[in-house]
Amino acid sequence: MGGCFSKPKPVEVKIEVVLPEKERAKEEMSPNGKASPIVYKANGTSRHYQLEEHPIAMNPYRNLKDVVEASVCHVKDLDNGQMREVDLGCGKALLVKENGEFYALGHKCPHYGAPLVKGVLSKGRVRCPWHGACFNIGTGDIEDFPGLDSLPKFQVKIEKEKVYIRASKQALQTQRRTKVMAKCISLSNYNISSTNVLIIGAGPAGLVCAETLRQEGFSDRIVMCTMDRHLPYDRPKLSKSMDCHPDQIALRPKEFFRMYDIEVLTEMQVVAVDIKNKTAVFKDGFKMEYNKLLLATGSTPKTLSCKGKEAENVFNICTVEDANRVVKLATSKNAVIVGASFLGMEVAAYLTEKAHSVSVVELEEVPFKKFFGEKVGRAILKMFENNRVKFYMQTEVSELREQDGKLKEVVLKSGKILRADVCVIGIGATPATGFLKQSGINMDSKGFIVVNKMMQTNFPGVFAAGDAVAFPLALRNNKKVNIPHWQMAHMQGRIAALNMLAHGTEISTVPYLWTAMFGKSIRYTGHGEGFDDVVIQGDIDELKFVAFYTKNDEVIAVASVNYDPIVSKVADVMGAGRAIRKRDVETGDMSWLTGKGS
């Protein structure tokens, strides 16, 4: 089982359900007080299966040839709250001291390899300075995202005032640890058109949901389906590393899905969901019954409505193939980007070294004005212009002129005509939820699926996560918002999985995003919608600054360039529920970051 295929194949599955501890006590006893096996109904037939204990992690030090032990420092070399990168000879580790105890972990974030020693240590976990992922210093487990893997944890001992670390050589090299996961227990008469968990969408929300279920000991059938031809991949790289190969950006290799029995149906589109009968209907007529459902369909890019929009070399960047094709067509040619969105600007930045010319057409006066504010937007605009990107602001496309089916010119409403060999459309997206209109699932006026804090829809057993949802954001007094961030999709997928298993876990993560252009990374945390002022510290012209977005005298979001790890520090402060006042950031005094302020 598991793996990637385009059509469901006959399978036989024997199911063992592993319940969370707090539910196990209730479920293990039958009404007469005697131990009772789980009863699971598949295809209308009751089947009895015994409970299985959660898998126990193997001893990482069984192979003594793989073990290294070294003295790394004196006990007094580190104060409480300090971290240090230490070398064990065959690899490095992160040594942490908190509350008088020493901990040793992998020193690189498994997501993109950021040095965690430059991150933020707070209340038993370390936060990545680049993208905000959080790891428990006691276990190494990932507790906030992005990324899928945890950190390896190493043994620490104190002898004669010296700190020793005992570690696996292999773990020192890989700097990552995949959590122990369950599998589908064994094979036994299972209808091919029935699954316990069906996940529609194979982005980060869907994948993290599947992995979390397996990590929690869920040993029943899991099926993911996607319209894409590839297994889940790192989609943000489509606009940042456009000539990448699918295997280079795969979130997990094929073998992973086979090993943990996570089935992925590729090039399969769900066109309807029958909630009453718990059935998903596919475009080709195939139907699949489910017990629990996750809707993680993401978004659909908006298209232009003008003449010529169907020309052969006009693209929305939806797939690896789209990105690769754009690079090929743009090389030494003229590229036009419509829309100064994150995707549009990242594509423009990437193509500057490939294309003869790059032009950006945008309706607004300044890029990112609504998101980053005018001052930051103008600084970004200047950076692009210094890299020979030409901007046509406060105008729209009136026509895409083609010749023999291929784009030749982009005509603007201002009257300007741009030569174009390829055009990328980046004017935003809408939730991919049209197929749910007749389902009875609650959606808001924009088409976003409305969920509660546990990522559950208005139907029991039906959950939603990722770019297509509106959820209560704890940071903003549980206001229902849509946050189409890579990190948020990960966390929502995890919360959905935990609540499929009746954990009762509510989402409380702080939004965190990043973008990279011309070697400059902009980091952002919080939710700045409706900000009424921006307080900037640093030198915005030199692109070394931090911007605090305020509303009613409270900081609601922060962005920075070349100011690490301040965004990660702010994320921790916000996550702890501490208010950051406008007056705290206007003075330039950052003592509030360490808890000395309000």
Coordinates of C-alpha atoms in Angstrom, one line a residue:
M1 CA 0.0 0.0 0.0
G2 CA 0.9 3.6 -0.1
G3 CA 2.8 5.3 -2.9
C4 CA 1.6 7.3 -5.9
F5 CA -0.7 6.1 -8.6
S6 CA -3.4 7.6 -10.7
K7 CA -6.1 5.1 -10.2
P8 CA -7.2 3.2 -7.1
K9 CA -6.1 -0.4 -7.0
P10 CA -7.7 -3.3 -5.1
V11 CA -6.4 -3.4 -1.5
E12 CA -7.1 -5.4 1.5
V13 CA -6.7 -3.8 4.9
K14 CA -7.1 -5.0 8.4
I15 CA -7.7 -2.1 10.8
E16 CA -6.4 -1.5 14.3
V17 CA -7.5 1.8 15.8
V18 CA -5.1 3.4 18.3
L19 CA -7.0 5.9 20.5
P20 CA -5.5 8.9 22.3
E21 CA -4.9 8.2 26.0
K22 CA -7.8 10.3 27.3
E23 CA -10.2 8.5 25.0
R24 CA -8.8 5.1 25.6
A25 CA -10.0 4.9 29.2
K26 CA -13.6 5.6 28.0
E27 CA -13.5 3.2 25.0
E28 CA -11.6 0.3 26.6
M29 CA -14.5 -0.6 28.8
S30 CA -17.8 -2.0 27.5
P31 CA -21.1 -1.1 29.2
N32 CA -20.9 -4.2 31.4
G33 CA -17.5 -3.1 32.7
K34 CA -15.4 -5.6 30.8
A35 CA -12.6 -4.9 28.4
S36 CA -14.0 -4.5 24.9
P37 CA -12.2 -4.3 21.5
I38 CA -12.9 -1.4 19.1
V39 CA -15.8 -1.9 16.7
Y40 CA -15.3 -0.2 13.4
K41 CA -17.9 -0.3 10.6
A42 CA -16.5 -0.5 7.1
N43 CA -19.0 -1.0 4.2
G44 CA -21.8 -1.6 6.7
T45 CA -20.1 -4.6 8.4
S46 CA -19.0 -4.5 12.0
R47 CA -15.5 -5.8 12.6
H48 CA -13.7 -6.1 16.0
Y49 CA -10.1 -5.2 16.5
Q50 CA -7.9 -5.1 19.5
L51 CA -6.1 -1.9 20.6
E52 CA -2.4 -1.5 19.9
E53 CA -0.1 0.5 22.1
H54 CA 1.7 3.5 20.6
P55 CA 4.9 2.5 18.9
I56 CA 8.0 2.9 21.0
A57 CA 11.0 4.7 19.5
M58 CA 14.1 2.5 19.0
N59 CA 17.2 3.1 21.0
P60 CA 19.3 5.4 18.9
Y61 CA 22.6 4.2 20.5
R62 CA 22.3 0.5 19.9
N63 CA 25.1 0.6 17.2
L64 CA 28.1 1.6 19.3
K65 CA 30.2 2.3 16.1
D66 CA 27.7 5.0 15.3
V67 CA 28.2 6.8 18.7
V68 CA 30.5 9.7 19.5
E69 CA 31.0 11.2 22.9
A70 CA 32.9 14.5 23.5
S71 CA 33.4 17.1 26.2
V72 CA 32.1 20.4 24.7
C73 CA 32.4 23.0 27.5
H74 CA 32.6 23.8 31.2
V75 CA 29.3 23.9 33.1
K76 CA 29.9 27.6 33.8
D77 CA 30.5 28.5 30.2
L78 CA 26.7 28.9 29.6
D79 CA 24.2 30.9 31.6
N80 CA 20.6 30.1 31.8
G81 CA 18.8 31.0 28.6
Q82 CA 21.9 30.7 26.4
M83 CA 22.6 28.5 23.4
R84 CA 25.9 27.4 21.8
E85 CA 26.8 25.5 18.7
V86 CA 29.4 22.8 19.7
D87 CA 31.6 20.5 17.6
L88 CA 31.8 16.8 18.4
G89 CA 34.4 16.1 15.8
C90 CA 32.1 14.5 13.3
G91 CA 29.3 17.0 13.4
K92 CA 27.8 19.8 15.4
A93 CA 25.1 20.0 18.0
L94 CA 23.1 22.8 19.6
L95 CA 23.8 23.0 23.4
V96 CA 21.1 24.7 25.4
K97 CA 20.9 25.7 29.1
E98 CA 17.6 26.5 30.6
N99 CA 16.5 26.5 34.2
G100 CA 19.9 25.0 35.2
E101 CA 19.5 22.0 32.9
F102 CA 21.5 21.3 29.7
Y103 CA 20.0 19.9 26.5
A104 CA 21.6 18.9 23.2
L105 CA 19.8 18.9 19.9
G106 CA 20.5 19.1 16.1
H107 CA 21.8 22.6 15.4
K108 CA 20.1 23.1 12.0
C109 CA 16.5 23.7 11.3
P110 CA 15.3 20.7 9.2
H111 CA 13.2 23.0 7.0
Y112 CA 15.9 25.0 5.1
G113 CA 19.0 24.5 7.4
A114 CA 18.9 27.7 9.4
P115 CA 21.4 27.9 12.3
L116 CA 19.2 27.5 15.4
V117 CA 21.9 29.1 17.6
K118 CA 20.8 32.4 16.0
G119 CA 17.2 31.7 16.8
V120 CA 15.1 32.4 19.9
L121 CA 15.0 30.3 23.1
S122 CA 11.9 30.7 25.2
K123 CA 10.0 28.5 27.6
G124 CA 11.4 25.2 26.7
R125 CA 11.6 25.6 22.9
V126 CA 13.8 27.1 20.3
R127 CA 12.4 29.0 17.3
C128 CA 14.1 29.2 13.9
P129 CA 15.3 32.7 13.0
W130 CA 14.4 32.3 9.3
H131 CA 10.9 30.9 9.1
G132 CA 9.6 30.5 12.7
A133 CA 9.5 26.7 13.1
C134 CA 9.7 25.7 16.8
F135 CA 11.3 22.7 18.5
N136 CA 11.0 21.4 22.0
I137 CA 14.4 21.4 23.6
G138 CA 13.6 18.4 25.8
T139 CA 12.4 16.1 23.0
G140 CA 13.5 17.8 19.8
D141 CA 9.9 17.5 18.5
I142 CA 8.6 20.1 16.1
E143 CA 5.9 22.1 17.7
D144 CA 5.3 24.8 15.1
F145 CA 6.0 24.9 11.5
P146 CA 7.0 25.1 8.6
G147 CA 8.8 21.8 7.9
L148 CA 8.0 18.2 8.6
D149 CA 10.8 16.7 10.6
S150 CA 11.9 17.1 14.2
L151 CA 15.5 17.6 15.6
P152 CA 17.6 14.7 16.8
K153 CA 18.1 14.8 20.6
F154 CA 21.4 13.8 22.2
Q155 CA 22.3 12.6 25.6
V156 CA 24.0 15.1 28.0
K157 CA 26.0 14.3 31.2
I158 CA 28.0 16.4 33.6
E159 CA 31.3 15.0 35.0
K160 CA 33.8 17.0 37.0
E161 CA 32.2 20.3 35.9
K162 CA 32.5 19.4 32.2
V163 CA 29.5 19.0 29.9
Y164 CA 29.6 15.9 27.7
I165 CA 27.4 15.1 24.7
R166 CA 26.8 11.5 23.5
A167 CA 25.3 11.4 20.0
S168 CA 24.7 9.3 16.9
K169 CA 27.1 10.1 14.2
Q170 CA 24.4 9.6 11.6
A171 CA 22.1 12.0 13.4
L172 CA 24.9 14.6 13.5
Q173 CA 25.1 14.4 9.8
T174 CA 21.5 14.3 8.9
Q175 CA 20.4 17.0 11.5
R176 CA 16.8 15.7 11.3
R177 CA 14.5 13.1 12.8
T178 CA 11.3 11.7 11.4
K179 CA 8.9 10.9 14.2
V180 CA 7.9 7.3 14.8
M181 CA 4.8 6.5 12.8
A182 CA 2.3 3.7 12.6
K183 CA 1.3 1.9 9.5
C184 CA -1.8 0.2 8.2
I185 CA -1.6 -3.0 10.3
S186 CA -2.2 -5.8 7.8
L187 CA -4.1 -6.8 4.7
S188 CA -7.6 -8.2 4.9
N189 CA -10.7 -7.8 2.6
Y190 CA -11.2 -4.1 2.2
N191 CA -13.4 -2.4 -0.4
I192 CA -11.2 -0.4 -2.8
S193 CA -13.8 2.4 -2.8
S194 CA -13.8 2.9 1.0
T195 CA -11.3 4.6 3.3
N196 CA -11.3 5.7 6.9
V197 CA -9.7 9.1 6.2
L198 CA -10.0 10.9 2.9
I199 CA -7.8 14.0 2.4
I200 CA -8.8 16.1 -0.6
G201 CA -5.6 18.1 -1.5
A202 CA -2.0 17.2 -1.2
G203 CA -0.4 20.4 -0.1
P204 CA 1.2 20.9 3.4
A205 CA -2.2 20.8 5.2
G206 CA -3.1 17.4 3.7
L207 CA 0.4 15.9 4.2
V208 CA 0.8 17.1 7.8
C209 CA -2.7 15.8 8.6
A210 CA -1.7 12.3 7.2
E211 CA 1.6 12.3 9.0
T212 CA 0.1 13.5 12.3
L213 CA -2.4 10.7 12.2
R214 CA 0.3 8.1 11.7
Q215 CA 2.5 9.8 14.5
E216 CA -0.4 9.5 16.9
G217 CA -0.7 5.7 16.2
F218 CA -3.6 5.8 13.7
S219 CA -3.3 2.5 11.8
D220 CA -6.3 2.6 9.5
R221 CA -6.5 3.5 5.8
I222 CA -5.5 7.0 4.7
V223 CA -6.1 8.2 1.1
M224 CA -4.9 11.6 -0.2
C225 CA -6.0 12.8 -3.7
T226 CA -4.7 15.6 -5.8
M227 CA -5.2 17.1 -9.2
D228 CA -1.4 17.4 -9.5
R229 CA 0.6 14.7 -11.2
H230 CA 3.3 14.9 -8.5
L231 CA 3.5 13.8 -4.9
P232 CA 3.4 16.7 -2.3
Y233 CA 6.1 19.3 -3.0
D234 CA 7.5 22.6 -1.7
R235 CA 5.1 24.9 -3.6
P236 CA 6.7 28.2 -2.5
K237 CA 9.7 27.3 -4.5
L238 CA 7.8 27.5 -7.8
S239 CA 8.2 31.2 -7.8
K240 CA 11.6 31.3 -6.0
S241 CA 13.5 28.5 -7.8
M242 CA 11.6 28.3 -11.0
D243 CA 13.8 25.8 -12.9
C244 CA 13.6 23.2 -10.1
H245 CA 12.9 19.6 -10.8
P246 CA 9.9 17.9 -9.0
D247 CA 12.2 15.5 -7.2
Q248 CA 14.3 18.4 -5.9
I249 CA 11.4 20.0 -4.1
A250 CA 9.4 16.9 -3.1
L251 CA 8.4 17.2 0.6
R252 CA 8.8 13.4 1.0
P253 CA 10.2 10.7 -1.4
K254 CA 8.0 8.0 -2.9
E255 CA 9.4 5.5 -0.4
F256 CA 8.0 7.4 2.5
F257 CA 4.4 7.1 1.4
R258 CA 4.9 3.4 0.8
M259 CA 6.6 2.8 4.1
Y260 CA 3.8 4.5 6.1
D261 CA 0.9 3.4 4.0
I262 CA -0.3 6.9 2.9
E263 CA -1.9 6.4 -0.4
V264 CA -1.8 9.3 -2.9
L265 CA -4.1 9.4 -5.9
T266 CA -2.6 11.8 -8.4
E267 CA -4.4 13.5 -11.3
M268 CA -7.7 12.8 -9.5
Q269 CA -10.2 15.7 -9.2
V270 CA -13.1 15.6 -6.7
V271 CA -16.2 17.3 -8.2
A272 CA -18.7 16.7 -5.5
V273 CA -19.1 15.6 -1.8
D274 CA -22.2 13.9 -0.5
I275 CA -22.0 14.6 3.2
K276 CA -25.1 12.5 4.2
N277 CA -23.7 9.4 2.6
K278 CA -20.0 10.2 3.3
T279 CA -19.0 9.9 -0.3
A280 CA -16.6 11.8 -2.6
V281 CA -17.4 11.8 -6.3
F282 CA -14.4 12.1 -8.7
K283 CA -14.5 13.7 -12.2
D284 CA -14.2 10.2 -13.9
G285 CA -17.2 8.9 -12.0
F286 CA -15.3 7.0 -9.4
K287 CA -16.8 7.2 -5.9
M288 CA -15.0 6.8 -2.5
E289 CA -16.7 6.4 0.9
Y290 CA -15.0 7.9 3.9
N291 CA -15.4 8.0 7.7
K292 CA -13.4 11.3 8.3
L293 CA -12.8 13.9 5.6
L294 CA -10.3 16.7 5.3
L295 CA -10.9 19.5 2.8
A296 CA -7.5 21.0 1.9
T297 CA -8.0 22.0 -1.7
G298 CA -6.1 25.3 -1.5
S299 CA -6.8 28.1 -4.0
T300 CA -7.3 28.7 -7.7
P301 CA -5.4 31.6 -9.3
K302 CA -7.4 34.4 -10.8
T303 CA -7.1 34.9 -14.6
L304 CA -7.4 37.9 -16.8
S305 CA -10.7 38.6 -18.6
C306 CA -9.3 40.5 -21.5
K307 CA -8.9 39.5 -25.2
G308 CA -6.0 37.1 -25.8
K309 CA -5.9 35.5 -22.3
E310 CA -5.9 32.1 -23.9
A311 CA -2.6 32.7 -25.8
E312 CA -0.1 29.8 -25.5
N313 CA 2.6 31.6 -23.5
V314 CA 0.4 33.2 -20.9
F315 CA 0.7 31.4 -17.5
N316 CA -0.5 31.1 -14.0
I317 CA 2.2 29.4 -12.0
C318 CA 0.3 26.4 -10.7
T319 CA 2.7 23.5 -11.3
V320 CA 6.4 22.7 -11.6
E321 CA 5.8 22.3 -15.3
D322 CA 4.4 25.9 -15.5
A323 CA 7.4 27.3 -13.7
N324 CA 9.9 25.4 -15.8
R325 CA 8.1 26.5 -19.0
V326 CA 8.1 30.2 -18.1
V327 CA 11.9 30.1 -17.4
K328 CA 12.5 28.4 -20.8
L329 CA 10.4 31.0 -22.7
A330 CA 11.8 34.0 -20.8
T331 CA 15.5 33.2 -21.2
S332 CA 17.0 36.0 -23.3
K333 CA 13.5 37.2 -24.1
N334 CA 10.9 39.7 -22.8
A335 CA 8.8 38.8 -19.8
V336 CA 5.8 40.6 -18.5
I337 CA 4.4 40.0 -15.0
V338 CA 0.8 41.1 -14.4
G339 CA 0.3 41.8 -10.7
A340 CA 2.8 42.9 -8.0
S341 CA 1.7 40.1 -5.7
F342 CA 4.1 37.9 -3.7
L343 CA 4.1 35.4 -6.6
G344 CA 4.4 38.1 -9.2
M345 CA 7.3 39.9 -7.6
E346 CA 9.2 36.7 -6.8
V347 CA 8.8 35.6 -10.4
A348 CA 10.0 39.0 -11.6
A349 CA 13.0 38.8 -9.3
Y350 CA 13.9 35.3 -10.4
L351 CA 13.7 36.1 -14.1
T352 CA 15.9 39.2 -14.0
E353 CA 19.0 37.1 -14.5
K354 CA 17.4 35.0 -17.2
A355 CA 15.3 37.4 -19.3
H356 CA 16.3 40.2 -21.7
S357 CA 13.7 42.4 -20.0
V358 CA 11.3 42.1 -17.1
S359 CA 8.2 44.3 -16.7
V360 CA 5.6 44.4 -14.0
V361 CA 2.1 45.8 -14.5
E362 CA 0.2 46.7 -11.3
L363 CA -3.1 48.4 -10.5
E364 CA -1.9 49.9 -7.2
E365 CA 0.5 52.9 -6.8
V366 CA 3.1 50.9 -4.8
P367 CA 3.8 47.2 -4.5
F368 CA 2.6 45.6 -1.3
K369 CA 1.1 48.8 0.0
K370 CA -1.9 47.1 1.6
F371 CA 0.3 44.5 3.2
F372 CA 3.6 46.2 4.1
G373 CA 2.6 49.8 3.9
E374 CA 3.8 52.6 1.5
K375 CA 7.3 53.1 2.9
V376 CA 8.3 49.4 2.8
G377 CA 6.5 49.1 -0.5
R378 CA 8.6 51.9 -2.0
A379 CA 11.8 50.4 -0.6
I380 CA 11.0 47.1 -2.4
L381 CA 10.1 49.0 -5.6
K382 CA 13.5 50.8 -5.5
M383 CA 15.3 47.4 -5.0
F384 CA 13.5 46.0 -8.1
E385 CA 14.2 49.1 -10.2
N386 CA 17.9 48.9 -9.2
N387 CA 17.8 45.4 -10.6
R388 CA 16.5 46.7 -14.0
V389 CA 12.8 45.7 -13.5
K390 CA 10.5 48.1 -15.2
F391 CA 7.2 49.0 -13.5
Y392 CA 3.9 50.2 -15.0
M393 CA 1.8 51.2 -12.0
Q394 CA -1.8 52.3 -11.7
T395 CA -2.8 50.7 -14.9
E396 CA -4.2 47.4 -16.2
V397 CA -4.0 45.1 -19.2
S398 CA -6.5 45.8 -21.9
E399 CA -5.4 43.2 -24.4
L400 CA -2.9 40.4 -24.9
R401 CA -2.0 40.5 -28.6
E402 CA -1.0 37.2 -30.2
Q403 CA 0.4 35.9 -33.5
D404 CA -0.2 32.3 -34.5
G405 CA -1.5 31.6 -31.1
K406 CA 1.5 33.0 -29.2
L407 CA 1.7 36.2 -27.2
K408 CA 3.6 39.0 -28.8
E409 CA 2.5 42.2 -27.0
V410 CA 0.8 43.3 -23.8
V411 CA -1.4 46.4 -24.4
L412 CA -2.1 48.5 -21.3
K413 CA -5.1 50.7 -20.6
S414 CA -2.7 53.6 -20.4
G415 CA -2.0 53.1 -24.1
K416 CA 1.5 51.7 -23.5
I417 CA 2.4 48.5 -25.6
L418 CA 5.0 46.1 -24.1
R419 CA 6.8 43.5 -26.1
A420 CA 6.2 40.1 -24.5
D421 CA 7.4 36.6 -25.2
V422 CA 5.9 35.2 -22.0
C423 CA 3.4 36.6 -19.5
V424 CA 2.8 35.5 -15.9
I425 CA -0.4 36.4 -14.2
G426 CA -0.1 37.0 -10.5
I427 CA -3.3 38.9 -9.5
G428 CA -4.4 36.8 -6.6
A429 CA -6.4 33.7 -6.0
T430 CA -9.8 32.4 -4.9
P431 CA -10.6 29.4 -2.7
A432 CA -10.9 26.1 -4.6
T433 CA -14.3 25.3 -3.1
G434 CA -16.7 25.5 -6.0
F435 CA -17.3 21.8 -5.9
L436 CA -18.8 22.2 -2.4
K437 CA -21.6 24.6 -3.3
Q438 CA -24.3 21.9 -3.0
S439 CA -22.7 20.0 -0.1
G440 CA -24.3 22.0 2.7
I441 CA -20.8 22.9 4.2
N442 CA -20.8 26.4 5.5
M443 CA -18.8 28.9 3.4
D444 CA -18.5 32.7 3.7
S445 CA -19.3 35.2 1.0
K446 CA -15.9 34.8 -0.6
G447 CA -16.1 31.0 -0.8
F448 CA -13.9 30.2 2.2
I449 CA -14.8 27.2 4.2
V450 CA -15.8 28.3 7.8
V451 CA -14.3 26.2 10.5
N452 CA -14.0 26.4 14.3
K453 CA -10.8 26.4 16.5
M454 CA -10.5 22.6 15.9
M455 CA -10.6 23.1 12.1
Q456 CA -14.0 21.3 12.0
T457 CA -16.8 22.4 9.6
N458 CA -20.5 22.5 10.5
F459 CA -20.6 18.8 10.0
P460 CA -19.0 16.3 12.5
G461 CA -16.1 14.4 11.0
V462 CA -15.6 16.9 8.2
F463 CA -12.5 19.1 8.7
A464 CA -10.9 21.8 6.5
A465 CA -7.4 23.3 6.5
G466 CA -5.1 25.5 4.4
D467 CA -5.7 28.4 2.0
A468 CA -9.4 27.6 1.5
V469 CA -10.5 28.2 5.1
A470 CA -11.6 31.0 7.3
F471 CA -10.8 30.2 11.0
P472 CA -10.8 32.0 14.4
L473 CA -7.4 33.7 14.9
A474 CA -6.6 33.7 18.6
L475 CA -4.3 36.6 18.1
R476 CA -7.2 38.8 16.9
N477 CA -9.8 37.8 19.5
N478 CA -10.9 34.8 17.4
K479 CA -11.9 36.9 14.4
K480 CA -12.6 34.6 11.4
V481 CA -9.8 35.2 8.9
N482 CA -8.2 33.6 5.9
I483 CA -4.4 33.4 6.1
P484 CA -2.9 31.7 3.0
H485 CA 0.6 31.1 4.5
W486 CA 2.7 27.9 4.2
Q487 CA 3.3 27.8 7.9
M488 CA -0.4 28.2 8.8
A489 CA -1.4 25.4 6.4
H490 CA 1.0 23.0 8.2
M491 CA -0.4 23.8 11.6
Q492 CA -4.1 23.6 10.5
G493 CA -3.4 20.2 9.0
R494 CA -2.0 19.0 12.4
I495 CA -4.9 20.4 14.4
A496 CA -7.4 18.8 12.1
A497 CA -5.7 15.4 12.5
L498 CA -5.5 15.7 16.3
N499 CA -9.3 16.4 16.4
M500 CA -10.1 13.6 14.0
L501 CA -8.7 11.5 17.0
A502 CA -10.8 13.4 19.5
H503 CA -8.0 15.3 21.2
G504 CA -9.9 18.5 21.5
T505 CA -6.9 20.6 20.4
E506 CA -7.5 24.3 19.5
I507 CA -5.4 26.3 17.0
S508 CA -3.5 29.1 18.6
T509 CA -0.4 29.6 16.4
V510 CA 1.0 33.0 15.5
P511 CA 1.0 33.5 11.7
Y512 CA 4.6 33.6 10.2
L513 CA 5.5 34.1 6.5
W514 CA 8.5 35.1 4.4
T515 CA 9.4 36.1 0.9
A516 CA 12.8 36.2 -0.8
M517 CA 13.8 38.5 -3.7
F518 CA 17.3 39.4 -4.9
G519 CA 18.9 37.7 -2.0
K520 CA 16.9 39.7 0.5
S521 CA 14.5 37.9 2.8
I522 CA 11.5 39.7 4.3
R523 CA 10.1 38.0 7.4
Y524 CA 6.7 38.7 8.8
T525 CA 4.6 37.7 11.8
G526 CA 1.2 38.5 13.2
H527 CA -1.9 39.6 11.3
G528 CA -1.7 43.2 10.1
E529 CA -5.0 43.6 8.4
G530 CA -6.4 47.0 9.1
F531 CA -3.2 48.6 10.5
D532 CA -3.4 52.3 10.9
D533 CA 0.3 53.2 11.3
V534 CA 3.8 51.8 10.7
V535 CA 6.7 52.4 13.0
I536 CA 10.0 51.8 11.4
Q537 CA 13.3 51.2 13.2
G538 CA 16.6 50.9 11.3
D539 CA 17.5 52.1 7.8
I540 CA 14.8 51.4 5.3
D541 CA 16.9 52.7 2.3
E542 CA 19.6 50.3 3.1
L543 CA 17.1 47.5 3.5
K544 CA 18.1 46.9 7.1
F545 CA 15.0 47.6 9.2
V546 CA 12.1 46.4 11.2
A547 CA 8.6 47.6 10.6
F548 CA 5.9 47.5 13.4
Y549 CA 2.3 47.6 12.2
T550 CA 0.0 49.1 14.7
K551 CA -3.8 49.4 15.2
N552 CA -5.3 51.4 18.1
D553 CA -1.9 51.8 19.8
E554 CA -1.2 48.0 19.7
V555 CA 1.4 46.2 17.5
I556 CA -0.5 43.6 15.5
A557 CA 2.3 42.6 13.0
V558 CA 6.0 43.0 12.4
A559 CA 8.1 42.7 9.2
S560 CA 11.9 42.9 8.9
V561 CA 14.8 42.7 6.5
N562 CA 18.3 41.9 7.8
Y563 CA 17.2 42.2 11.4
D564 CA 17.1 38.6 12.5
P565 CA 15.9 37.2 14.8
I566 CA 13.5 40.0 15.8
V567 CA 10.5 38.6 13.9
S568 CA 10.9 35.3 15.6
K569 CA 11.2 37.1 19.0
V570 CA 8.0 39.0 18.3
A571 CA 6.3 35.8 17.3
D572 CA 7.2 34.3 20.7
V573 CA 6.0 37.4 22.6
M574 CA 2.7 37.4 20.7
G575 CA 2.3 33.6 21.2
A576 CA 2.7 34.2 24.9
G577 CA -0.3 36.5 24.8
R578 CA 1.7 39.6 25.8
A579 CA 0.5 42.9 24.2
I580 CA 3.1 45.1 22.5
R581 CA 2.2 48.7 22.7
K582 CA 3.1 51.3 20.1
R583 CA 5.0 53.4 22.6
D584 CA 7.2 50.3 23.3
V585 CA 8.5 50.3 19.7
E586 CA 8.6 54.1 19.0
T587 CA 11.6 54.7 21.3
G588 CA 13.8 52.0 19.8
D589 CA 14.2 50.4 23.2
M590 CA 13.7 46.7 22.7
S591 CA 13.7 45.7 26.4
W592 CA 10.0 44.6 26.0
L593 CA 11.3 41.7 23.9
T594 CA 12.9 40.1 27.0
G595 CA 9.8 40.6 29.1
K596 CA 11.0 43.8 30.8
G597 CA 8.5 46.0 29.1
S598 CA 4.7 45.9 29.4

